[in-house]
Amino acid sequence: MPDTQALVNDFLNKLKKLKIEGSQATARQNAELLRSVISQQRVPYTNQAGALIDAVKAVGEQLIAANPVELAVGNIVRRVLHIIREEDLSLTTAAIGGLNLSAVSDDENDDDRDGDSTLSAAAVAAAARSTLRPPSLQTLLEDTPVSAAVPQTSSSGGDSEGKTADKSSRSRKLKHDVIEAVNEQIADIVICHEQIAEQAVEHIHQNEVILTLGSSRTVLEFLFAAKEKKRSFRVFVAEGAPRYQGHLLAKELVARGLQTTLITDSAVFAMISRVNMVIVGAHAVMANGGVIAPVGMNLVALAAQKHAVPFVVLAGSHKLCPLYPHNPEVLLNELRSPSELLDFGEFSDCMDFGSGSGSPLLHVVNPAFDYVPPKLVSLFITDAGGHNPSYMYRLIADYYSADDLVVQRRATAGN
């Protein structure tokens, strides 16, 4: 079994050096790493969920700080924390149900046991109300796991060994259930393209013209799935300067037999009047329904709005971020190398060596992403179905716990 810290350091190195291409691969590898952390984490007899949460948070803060712009990292960390809390709540609820059944089956004629059962039932009822009630502000601030809120009933010395065995069994059960849930999460990440592509036939119709920008595997599979359903349509691909990822997508579409037209980014406004629908991928989807997407996407969204063309965004659930774009800990952009616009020979010719300072007269700014506000988005298509931008915050709320949002704040505070 490889050392956990070695796995963490290796993944941190990949994140810092941008060696992982795409949010899906990043999310999958991140989930696999956290699964290993949970598997090798030793948990105490009490507060097992708290020990797992602390271990995941400690690793998660390092991962987020390594590449804050890759929001999929923080999304997966928060998803795993949510899974731990949900599985702990499930086990606690099951234990409460078992205690209730045990109390009912006690011998009512035994006065001593009847009194103990009554007290136990009262404690269990209080625990159930506390466990199933939404967390209070104090609970969120103190970051108390669900299992810590369940009161412990009194026990005699003769029951200590049995209760120790029960706690050990519950600890193994919790880790097993959490790992199974994380495995399901990894499986969902792997097949998210296929799940989104299954909906293509509902949105792309015969003889339509589709416009996209740059390169996205999700968009590629979506368009090809529509072709497989005998839909005949044409695709306009904006090249996505300065990296020209659209050239790669255009080649893939042609290789799969789709009618494709490659255009420059500046020609989008000129061509949009011929388009029936814009279908694009996303880097991340924020809680307000806004989209972080490759640079140039806002231009396409504005052109679509001007000509009343539907603007559809495809995104797997691992790209759904519970943060808002105005949060100070959210980094919406990164500046890429100027060499994507100018080679260094051309750049050196613009240096003012006569001034003695060697400072350039020409500055090159090469942002990687655009922000598209929710008012420009017509529809989101995720592996959970199609949703309006106004509904995204509710969909995102199903995947995360409110008290896990502090992970992002702690991780980015040191940057």
CSV table of C-alpha atoms in Angstrom, one decimal:
chain,number,residue,atom,x,y,z
A,1,MET,CA,0.0,0.0,0.0
A,2,PRO,CA,1.6,3.3,-1.1
A,3,ASP,CA,2.2,6.0,1.6
A,4,THR,CA,-0.6,8.5,1.7
A,5,GLN,CA,1.7,11.5,2.1
A,6,ALA,CA,3.6,10.4,-1.0
A,7,LEU,CA,0.4,10.2,-3.0
A,8,VAL,CA,-0.6,13.6,-1.7
A,9,ASN,CA,2.7,15.2,-2.6
A,10,ASP,CA,2.7,13.6,-6.1
A,11,PHE,CA,-0.8,15.0,-6.8
A,12,LEU,CA,0.2,18.4,-5.4
A,13,ASN,CA,3.1,18.5,-7.8
A,14,LYS,CA,0.8,17.7,-10.7
A,15,LEU,CA,-1.6,20.5,-9.7
A,16,LYS,CA,1.1,23.1,-9.3
A,17,LYS,CA,2.8,22.2,-12.6
A,18,LEU,CA,-0.6,21.9,-14.5
A,19,LYS,CA,0.2,18.4,-15.6
A,20,ILE,CA,-3.4,17.3,-15.5
A,21,GLU,CA,-5.5,18.3,-18.5
A,22,GLY,CA,-9.2,19.0,-17.9
A,23,SER,CA,-11.5,19.2,-15.0
A,24,GLN,CA,-12.8,15.7,-15.4
A,25,ALA,CA,-9.4,14.1,-15.0
A,26,THR,CA,-8.6,16.4,-12.1
A,27,ALA,CA,-11.8,15.6,-10.3
A,28,ARG,CA,-11.4,11.8,-10.8
A,29,GLN,CA,-7.8,11.7,-9.6
A,30,ASN,CA,-8.7,14.0,-6.7
A,31,ALA,CA,-11.5,11.7,-5.6
A,32,GLU,CA,-9.2,8.6,-5.9
A,33,LEU,CA,-6.6,10.3,-3.7
A,34,LEU,CA,-9.2,11.2,-1.0
A,35,ARG,CA,-10.5,7.6,-1.1
A,36,SER,CA,-6.9,6.5,-0.3
A,37,VAL,CA,-6.7,9.0,2.5
A,38,ILE,CA,-10.0,7.7,4.0
A,39,SER,CA,-9.0,4.1,3.6
A,40,GLN,CA,-5.7,4.5,5.4
A,41,GLN,CA,-7.0,6.9,8.1
A,42,ARG,CA,-7.1,5.4,11.6
A,43,VAL,CA,-10.2,6.5,13.4
A,44,PRO,CA,-10.9,6.5,17.2
A,45,TYR,CA,-13.8,4.6,18.9
A,46,THR,CA,-15.6,7.9,19.4
A,47,ASN,CA,-16.2,10.7,16.9
A,48,GLN,CA,-15.2,8.6,13.9
A,49,ALA,CA,-16.8,11.0,11.4
A,50,GLY,CA,-14.8,13.9,13.0
A,51,ALA,CA,-11.5,12.1,12.5
A,52,LEU,CA,-12.3,11.4,8.8
A,53,ILE,CA,-13.5,15.0,8.3
A,54,ASP,CA,-10.3,16.4,9.8
A,55,ALA,CA,-8.1,14.2,7.6
A,56,VAL,CA,-9.9,15.1,4.4
A,57,LYS,CA,-9.9,18.8,5.3
A,58,ALA,CA,-6.2,18.8,6.0
A,59,VAL,CA,-5.4,17.3,2.6
A,60,GLY,CA,-8.1,19.3,0.9
A,61,GLU,CA,-6.7,22.6,2.0
A,62,GLN,CA,-3.3,21.7,0.5
A,63,LEU,CA,-4.9,20.6,-2.8
A,64,ILE,CA,-7.0,23.8,-3.2
A,65,ALA,CA,-4.0,26.0,-2.4
A,66,ALA,CA,-1.9,24.2,-5.0
A,67,ASN,CA,-4.2,25.4,-7.8
A,68,PRO,CA,-7.0,27.7,-6.7
A,69,VAL,CA,-8.2,28.3,-10.2
A,70,GLU,CA,-9.1,24.7,-10.7
A,71,LEU,CA,-12.4,24.8,-8.9
A,72,ALA,CA,-13.1,21.1,-9.5
A,73,VAL,CA,-10.5,20.3,-6.8
A,74,GLY,CA,-12.5,22.2,-4.1
A,75,ASN,CA,-15.7,20.8,-5.4
A,76,ILE,CA,-14.6,17.2,-4.9
A,77,VAL,CA,-13.2,17.9,-1.5
A,78,ARG,CA,-16.5,19.4,-0.3
A,79,ARG,CA,-18.4,16.5,-2.0
A,80,VAL,CA,-16.4,13.9,0.0
A,81,LEU,CA,-16.9,15.9,3.2
A,82,HIS,CA,-20.6,15.9,2.5
A,83,ILE,CA,-20.6,12.2,1.9
A,84,ILE,CA,-18.9,11.6,5.3
A,85,ARG,CA,-21.6,13.6,7.1
A,86,GLU,CA,-24.4,11.9,5.2
A,87,GLU,CA,-23.1,8.4,5.9
A,88,ASP,CA,-22.5,9.3,9.6
A,89,LEU,CA,-26.1,10.6,9.8
A,90,SER,CA,-27.4,7.4,8.2
A,91,LEU,CA,-25.6,5.2,10.7
A,92,THR,CA,-26.7,7.4,13.6
A,93,THR,CA,-30.3,7.2,12.5
A,94,ALA,CA,-30.1,3.5,12.1
A,95,ALA,CA,-28.6,3.1,15.6
A,96,ILE,CA,-31.4,5.3,17.1
A,97,GLY,CA,-34.0,3.0,15.4
A,98,GLY,CA,-32.3,0.0,16.8
A,99,LEU,CA,-32.2,1.4,20.3
A,100,ASN,CA,-35.9,2.2,20.1
A,101,LEU,CA,-36.7,-1.4,19.0
A,102,SER,CA,-34.6,-2.7,21.9
A,103,ALA,CA,-36.4,-0.5,24.4
A,104,VAL,CA,-39.8,-1.6,23.2
A,105,SER,CA,-38.8,-5.3,23.5
A,106,ASP,CA,-37.6,-5.0,27.1
A,107,ASP,CA,-39.4,-6.9,29.9
A,108,GLU,CA,-42.0,-4.4,31.2
A,109,ASN,CA,-42.4,-6.4,34.4
A,110,ASP,CA,-38.7,-5.7,35.4
A,111,ASP,CA,-38.9,-2.4,37.3
A,112,ASP,CA,-35.2,-1.6,37.1
A,113,ARG,CA,-34.9,-2.4,33.4
A,114,ASP,CA,-38.1,-0.6,32.7
A,115,GLY,CA,-36.7,2.6,34.2
A,116,ASP,CA,-33.5,2.2,32.3
A,117,SER,CA,-35.4,1.7,29.0
A,118,THR,CA,-37.5,4.8,29.7
A,119,LEU,CA,-34.5,6.9,30.3
A,120,SER,CA,-32.8,5.4,27.2
A,121,ALA,CA,-35.9,6.1,25.1
A,122,ALA,CA,-36.0,9.7,26.3
A,123,ALA,CA,-32.3,10.2,25.5
A,124,VAL,CA,-32.8,8.5,22.1
A,125,ALA,CA,-35.8,10.8,21.3
A,126,ALA,CA,-33.8,13.8,22.1
A,127,ALA,CA,-30.9,12.6,20.0
A,128,ALA,CA,-33.2,11.9,17.1
A,129,ARG,CA,-34.6,15.5,17.3
A,130,SER,CA,-31.1,16.9,17.5
A,131,THR,CA,-29.8,14.8,14.7
A,132,LEU,CA,-32.6,15.3,12.2
A,133,ARG,CA,-33.0,19.0,12.9
A,134,PRO,CA,-31.2,21.4,10.6
A,135,PRO,CA,-27.8,22.5,12.1
A,136,SER,CA,-27.8,25.7,14.1
A,137,LEU,CA,-25.5,28.6,13.6
A,138,GLN,CA,-23.5,27.6,16.6
A,139,THR,CA,-23.1,24.0,15.3
A,140,LEU,CA,-21.9,25.3,11.9
A,141,LEU,CA,-19.4,27.6,13.6
A,142,GLU,CA,-18.1,24.9,15.9
A,143,ASP,CA,-18.0,22.4,13.0
A,144,THR,CA,-19.4,19.6,15.1
A,145,PRO,CA,-19.9,16.3,13.3
A,146,VAL,CA,-23.3,14.7,13.5
A,147,SER,CA,-22.1,11.8,15.6
A,148,ALA,CA,-20.8,14.2,18.3
A,149,ALA,CA,-24.4,15.5,18.9
A,150,VAL,CA,-25.8,12.1,19.9
A,151,PRO,CA,-25.8,11.7,23.7
A,152,GLN,CA,-24.4,8.5,25.2
A,153,THR,CA,-26.6,6.4,27.4
A,154,SER,CA,-25.2,5.2,30.7
A,155,SER,CA,-23.6,1.8,30.8
A,156,SER,CA,-22.4,-0.7,33.4
A,157,GLY,CA,-18.9,-2.1,33.6
A,158,GLY,CA,-20.1,-5.5,32.3
A,159,ASP,CA,-21.3,-3.9,29.0
A,160,SER,CA,-18.0,-2.1,28.3
A,161,GLU,CA,-16.5,-4.9,26.2
A,162,GLY,CA,-19.6,-5.3,24.1
A,163,LYS,CA,-19.9,-1.5,23.5
A,164,THR,CA,-16.2,-1.3,22.5
A,165,ALA,CA,-16.8,-4.0,19.9
A,166,ASP,CA,-19.9,-2.2,18.7
A,167,LYS,CA,-17.9,1.0,18.3
A,168,SER,CA,-15.2,-0.8,16.4
A,169,SER,CA,-17.7,-2.4,14.2
A,170,ARG,CA,-19.4,1.0,13.6
A,171,SER,CA,-16.0,2.6,12.8
A,172,ARG,CA,-15.4,-0.1,10.1
A,173,LYS,CA,-19.0,0.3,8.8
A,174,LEU,CA,-18.6,4.1,8.5
A,175,LYS,CA,-15.3,3.9,6.5
A,176,HIS,CA,-16.8,1.1,4.3
A,177,ASP,CA,-19.9,3.1,3.5
A,178,VAL,CA,-17.9,6.3,2.9
A,179,ILE,CA,-15.5,4.5,0.5
A,180,GLU,CA,-18.4,2.9,-1.3
A,181,ALA,CA,-20.1,6.3,-1.8
A,182,VAL,CA,-16.8,7.8,-3.0
A,183,ASN,CA,-16.5,5.0,-5.5
A,184,GLU,CA,-20.0,5.8,-6.8
A,185,GLN,CA,-18.8,9.5,-7.1
A,186,ILE,CA,-15.8,8.4,-9.1
A,187,ALA,CA,-18.0,6.3,-11.4
A,188,ASP,CA,-20.3,9.3,-11.9
A,189,ILE,CA,-17.3,11.4,-12.9
A,190,VAL,CA,-16.1,8.8,-15.4
A,191,ILE,CA,-19.4,8.4,-17.2
A,192,CYS,CA,-20.6,12.1,-17.0
A,193,HIS,CA,-19.9,12.6,-20.7
A,194,GLU,CA,-22.1,9.7,-21.6
A,195,GLN,CA,-24.9,10.8,-19.3
A,196,ILE,CA,-25.0,14.3,-20.8
A,197,ALA,CA,-24.7,12.9,-24.3
A,198,GLU,CA,-27.8,10.8,-23.8
A,199,GLN,CA,-29.9,14.0,-23.7
A,200,ALA,CA,-28.5,15.3,-27.1
A,201,VAL,CA,-31.4,14.0,-29.2
A,202,GLU,CA,-33.9,16.1,-27.1
A,203,HIS,CA,-32.1,19.3,-27.9
A,204,ILE,CA,-30.6,19.0,-31.4
A,205,HIS,CA,-33.1,18.7,-34.3
A,206,GLN,CA,-32.9,18.0,-38.0
A,207,ASN,CA,-31.0,20.5,-40.2
A,208,GLU,CA,-30.0,22.8,-37.4
A,209,VAL,CA,-26.8,24.8,-37.3
A,210,ILE,CA,-24.9,24.6,-34.0
A,211,LEU,CA,-22.1,27.0,-32.9
A,212,THR,CA,-19.4,26.2,-30.4
A,213,LEU,CA,-16.1,27.6,-29.3
A,214,GLY,CA,-12.8,25.9,-28.5
A,215,SER,CA,-12.5,22.3,-27.6
A,216,SER,CA,-14.6,20.3,-25.1
A,217,ARG,CA,-14.9,16.6,-24.9
A,218,THR,CA,-18.4,17.0,-23.4
A,219,VAL,CA,-19.5,19.0,-26.4
A,220,LEU,CA,-17.8,16.5,-28.8
A,221,GLU,CA,-19.7,13.5,-27.3
A,222,PHE,CA,-22.9,15.5,-27.2
A,223,LEU,CA,-22.8,16.3,-30.9
A,224,PHE,CA,-21.7,12.9,-31.9
A,225,ALA,CA,-24.6,11.3,-29.9
A,226,ALA,CA,-27.1,13.4,-31.8
A,227,LYS,CA,-25.5,12.3,-35.1
A,228,GLU,CA,-25.8,8.6,-33.9
A,229,LYS,CA,-29.5,9.2,-33.5
A,230,LYS,CA,-29.7,10.1,-37.3
A,231,ARG,CA,-29.8,13.8,-36.7
A,232,SER,CA,-28.4,15.8,-39.7
A,233,PHE,CA,-26.9,19.2,-38.7
A,234,ARG,CA,-23.9,21.5,-39.3
A,235,VAL,CA,-21.5,22.7,-36.7
A,236,PHE,CA,-19.7,26.1,-36.7
A,237,VAL,CA,-16.5,26.0,-34.6
A,238,ALA,CA,-14.9,29.2,-33.4
A,239,GLU,CA,-11.2,28.5,-33.3
A,240,GLY,CA,-10.6,29.6,-29.7
A,241,ALA,CA,-7.5,31.8,-30.0
A,242,PRO,CA,-4.8,32.0,-28.8
A,243,ARG,CA,-4.5,28.3,-28.1
A,244,TYR,CA,-6.7,27.4,-31.1
A,245,GLN,CA,-8.3,24.4,-29.4
A,246,GLY,CA,-11.2,24.8,-31.9
A,247,HIS,CA,-8.9,23.4,-34.6
A,248,LEU,CA,-8.7,20.1,-32.6
A,249,LEU,CA,-12.4,19.9,-32.1
A,250,ALA,CA,-13.0,20.6,-35.8
A,251,LYS,CA,-10.7,17.7,-36.8
A,252,GLU,CA,-12.5,15.4,-34.3
A,253,LEU,CA,-15.9,16.3,-35.6
A,254,VAL,CA,-14.9,15.7,-39.2
A,255,ALA,CA,-13.3,12.4,-38.3
A,256,ARG,CA,-16.6,11.3,-36.8
A,257,GLY,CA,-18.5,12.4,-40.0
A,258,LEU,CA,-20.1,15.7,-38.9
A,259,GLN,CA,-20.4,18.6,-41.3
A,260,THR,CA,-18.1,21.2,-39.8
A,261,THR,CA,-17.2,24.9,-40.6
A,262,LEU,CA,-14.2,26.4,-38.8
A,263,ILE,CA,-14.4,30.2,-38.2
A,264,THR,CA,-12.3,32.8,-36.4
A,265,ASP,CA,-13.5,34.2,-33.1
A,266,SER,CA,-14.0,37.6,-34.5
A,267,ALA,CA,-16.4,36.1,-37.1
A,268,VAL,CA,-18.9,34.9,-34.4
A,269,PHE,CA,-21.1,38.0,-34.6
A,270,ALA,CA,-21.2,37.8,-38.4
A,271,MET,CA,-22.2,34.1,-38.4
A,272,ILE,CA,-24.5,34.0,-35.4
A,273,SER,CA,-27.6,35.0,-37.5
A,274,ARG,CA,-27.4,31.6,-39.3
A,275,VAL,CA,-27.1,29.7,-36.0
A,276,ASN,CA,-30.0,27.9,-34.3
A,277,MET,CA,-28.3,27.1,-31.0
A,278,VAL,CA,-25.0,27.7,-29.2
A,279,ILE,CA,-23.7,24.7,-27.3
A,280,VAL,CA,-20.5,25.1,-25.2
A,281,GLY,CA,-18.6,23.5,-22.4
A,282,ALA,CA,-17.6,25.1,-19.1
A,283,HIS,CA,-14.7,25.3,-16.7
A,284,ALA,CA,-17.0,25.7,-13.7
A,285,VAL,CA,-20.6,26.7,-12.9
A,286,MET,CA,-21.0,29.0,-9.9
A,287,ALA,CA,-23.9,28.9,-7.4
A,288,ASN,CA,-25.6,31.9,-9.0
A,289,GLY,CA,-25.7,30.2,-12.4
A,290,GLY,CA,-22.8,32.1,-13.8
A,291,VAL,CA,-20.2,30.3,-15.9
A,292,ILE,CA,-16.4,30.3,-15.9
A,293,ALA,CA,-15.5,29.3,-19.4
A,294,PRO,CA,-12.6,29.6,-21.9
A,295,VAL,CA,-11.7,33.1,-22.9
A,296,GLY,CA,-13.9,34.5,-25.7
A,297,MET,CA,-17.1,32.8,-24.4
A,298,ASN,CA,-18.6,36.0,-23.1
A,299,LEU,CA,-18.4,37.4,-26.7
A,300,VAL,CA,-20.3,34.4,-28.0
A,301,ALA,CA,-22.9,34.7,-25.3
A,302,LEU,CA,-23.5,38.4,-26.0
A,303,ALA,CA,-23.8,37.6,-29.7
A,304,ALA,CA,-26.3,34.9,-29.0
A,305,GLN,CA,-28.4,37.2,-26.8
A,306,LYS,CA,-28.4,39.9,-29.4
A,307,HIS,CA,-29.8,37.5,-32.0
A,308,ALA,CA,-32.1,35.6,-29.6
A,309,VAL,CA,-30.2,32.4,-30.1
A,310,PRO,CA,-30.3,29.9,-27.2
A,311,PHE,CA,-27.0,29.6,-25.3
A,312,VAL,CA,-26.7,26.1,-23.8
A,313,VAL,CA,-23.9,25.1,-21.4
A,314,LEU,CA,-22.9,21.5,-20.8
A,315,ALA,CA,-21.3,20.6,-17.5
A,316,GLY,CA,-20.7,17.5,-15.4
A,317,SER,CA,-21.8,17.7,-11.7
A,318,HIS,CA,-18.1,17.8,-10.6
A,319,LYS,CA,-18.0,21.3,-12.2
A,320,LEU,CA,-20.9,22.6,-10.0
A,321,CYS,CA,-19.3,25.0,-7.5
A,322,PRO,CA,-21.2,26.1,-4.3
A,323,LEU,CA,-19.3,29.4,-4.2
A,324,TYR,CA,-20.3,32.8,-5.8
A,325,PRO,CA,-18.1,34.7,-8.2
A,326,HIS,CA,-18.0,37.7,-5.8
A,327,ASN,CA,-16.5,35.6,-3.0
A,328,PRO,CA,-13.0,36.9,-2.3
A,329,GLU,CA,-11.6,33.4,-2.1
A,330,VAL,CA,-12.7,32.6,-5.7
A,331,LEU,CA,-10.1,33.1,-8.3
A,332,LEU,CA,-11.9,33.5,-11.6
A,333,ASN,CA,-8.9,33.7,-13.9
A,334,GLU,CA,-5.3,33.0,-14.5
A,335,LEU,CA,-2.8,34.7,-16.9
A,336,ARG,CA,-1.2,32.3,-19.3
A,337,SER,CA,2.2,32.7,-20.9
A,338,PRO,CA,2.7,35.7,-23.3
A,339,SER,CA,4.4,33.2,-25.7
A,340,GLU,CA,1.0,32.0,-26.8
A,341,LEU,CA,0.6,35.5,-28.4
A,342,LEU,CA,4.1,36.5,-29.3
A,343,ASP,CA,7.3,34.5,-29.4
A,344,PHE,CA,10.1,35.7,-27.2
A,345,GLY,CA,12.1,37.0,-30.2
A,346,GLU,CA,9.3,39.4,-31.1
A,347,PHE,CA,8.9,40.4,-27.5
A,348,SER,CA,12.6,41.2,-27.0
A,349,ASP,CA,12.4,43.6,-30.0
A,350,CYS,CA,9.9,45.7,-28.1
A,351,MET,CA,12.2,46.2,-25.1
A,352,ASP,CA,13.4,49.7,-24.5
A,353,PHE,CA,17.1,49.1,-23.9
A,354,GLY,CA,17.9,52.8,-24.4
A,355,SER,CA,16.3,53.8,-21.1
A,356,GLY,CA,18.7,51.6,-19.1
A,357,SER,CA,15.9,50.0,-17.1
A,358,GLY,CA,15.1,47.3,-19.7
A,359,SER,CA,11.4,47.6,-19.0
A,360,PRO,CA,9.2,46.7,-21.9
A,361,LEU,CA,7.0,49.2,-23.7
A,362,LEU,CA,4.7,46.4,-24.8
A,363,HIS,CA,2.8,44.4,-22.2
A,364,VAL,CA,1.0,41.2,-23.1
A,365,VAL,CA,-2.1,40.1,-21.1
A,366,ASN,CA,-3.3,36.5,-21.9
A,367,PRO,CA,-6.2,35.6,-19.6
A,368,ALA,CA,-7.4,32.0,-19.7
A,369,PHE,CA,-11.1,32.4,-18.8
A,370,ASP,CA,-14.2,34.5,-19.3
A,371,TYR,CA,-17.1,34.9,-16.9
A,372,VAL,CA,-20.5,34.6,-18.4
A,373,PRO,CA,-23.3,36.0,-16.2
A,374,PRO,CA,-26.4,33.8,-15.7
A,375,LYS,CA,-28.6,36.2,-17.6
A,376,LEU,CA,-26.8,35.2,-20.8
A,377,VAL,CA,-27.4,31.5,-20.3
A,378,SER,CA,-30.5,29.8,-21.6
A,379,LEU,CA,-30.1,26.3,-20.2
A,380,PHE,CA,-27.7,24.0,-18.3
A,381,ILE,CA,-27.4,20.4,-19.3
A,382,THR,CA,-25.8,18.3,-16.6
A,383,ASP,CA,-25.6,14.5,-15.9
A,384,ALA,CA,-28.6,15.2,-13.6
A,385,GLY,CA,-30.7,16.6,-16.5
A,386,GLY,CA,-31.5,20.1,-17.9
A,387,HIS,CA,-31.9,23.1,-15.6
A,388,ASN,CA,-32.5,26.8,-15.8
A,389,PRO,CA,-29.8,29.1,-14.4
A,390,SER,CA,-32.1,30.2,-11.6
A,391,TYR,CA,-32.4,26.6,-10.4
A,392,MET,CA,-28.7,25.8,-10.2
A,393,TYR,CA,-28.2,27.0,-6.6
A,394,ARG,CA,-30.8,24.4,-5.5
A,395,LEU,CA,-29.1,21.6,-7.5
A,396,ILE,CA,-25.8,22.6,-6.1
A,397,ALA,CA,-27.2,22.6,-2.5
A,398,ASP,CA,-27.9,18.9,-2.8
A,399,TYR,CA,-24.2,18.1,-3.3
A,400,TYR,CA,-22.6,20.1,-0.5
A,401,SER,CA,-22.9,20.9,3.2
A,402,ALA,CA,-22.9,24.5,4.3
A,403,ASP,CA,-20.2,24.1,6.9
A,404,ASP,CA,-17.7,22.7,4.4
A,405,LEU,CA,-17.5,25.9,2.4
A,406,VAL,CA,-14.8,27.1,4.9
A,407,VAL,CA,-12.3,24.7,3.3
A,408,GLN,CA,-11.9,27.1,0.4
A,409,ARG,CA,-11.5,30.1,2.6
A,410,ARG,CA,-8.8,28.5,4.7
A,411,ALA,CA,-6.9,27.2,1.7
A,412,THR,CA,-6.8,30.5,-0.2
A,413,ALA,CA,-6.2,32.7,2.8
A,414,GLY,CA,-2.5,31.8,2.8
A,415,ASN,CA,-2.0,32.7,-0.8
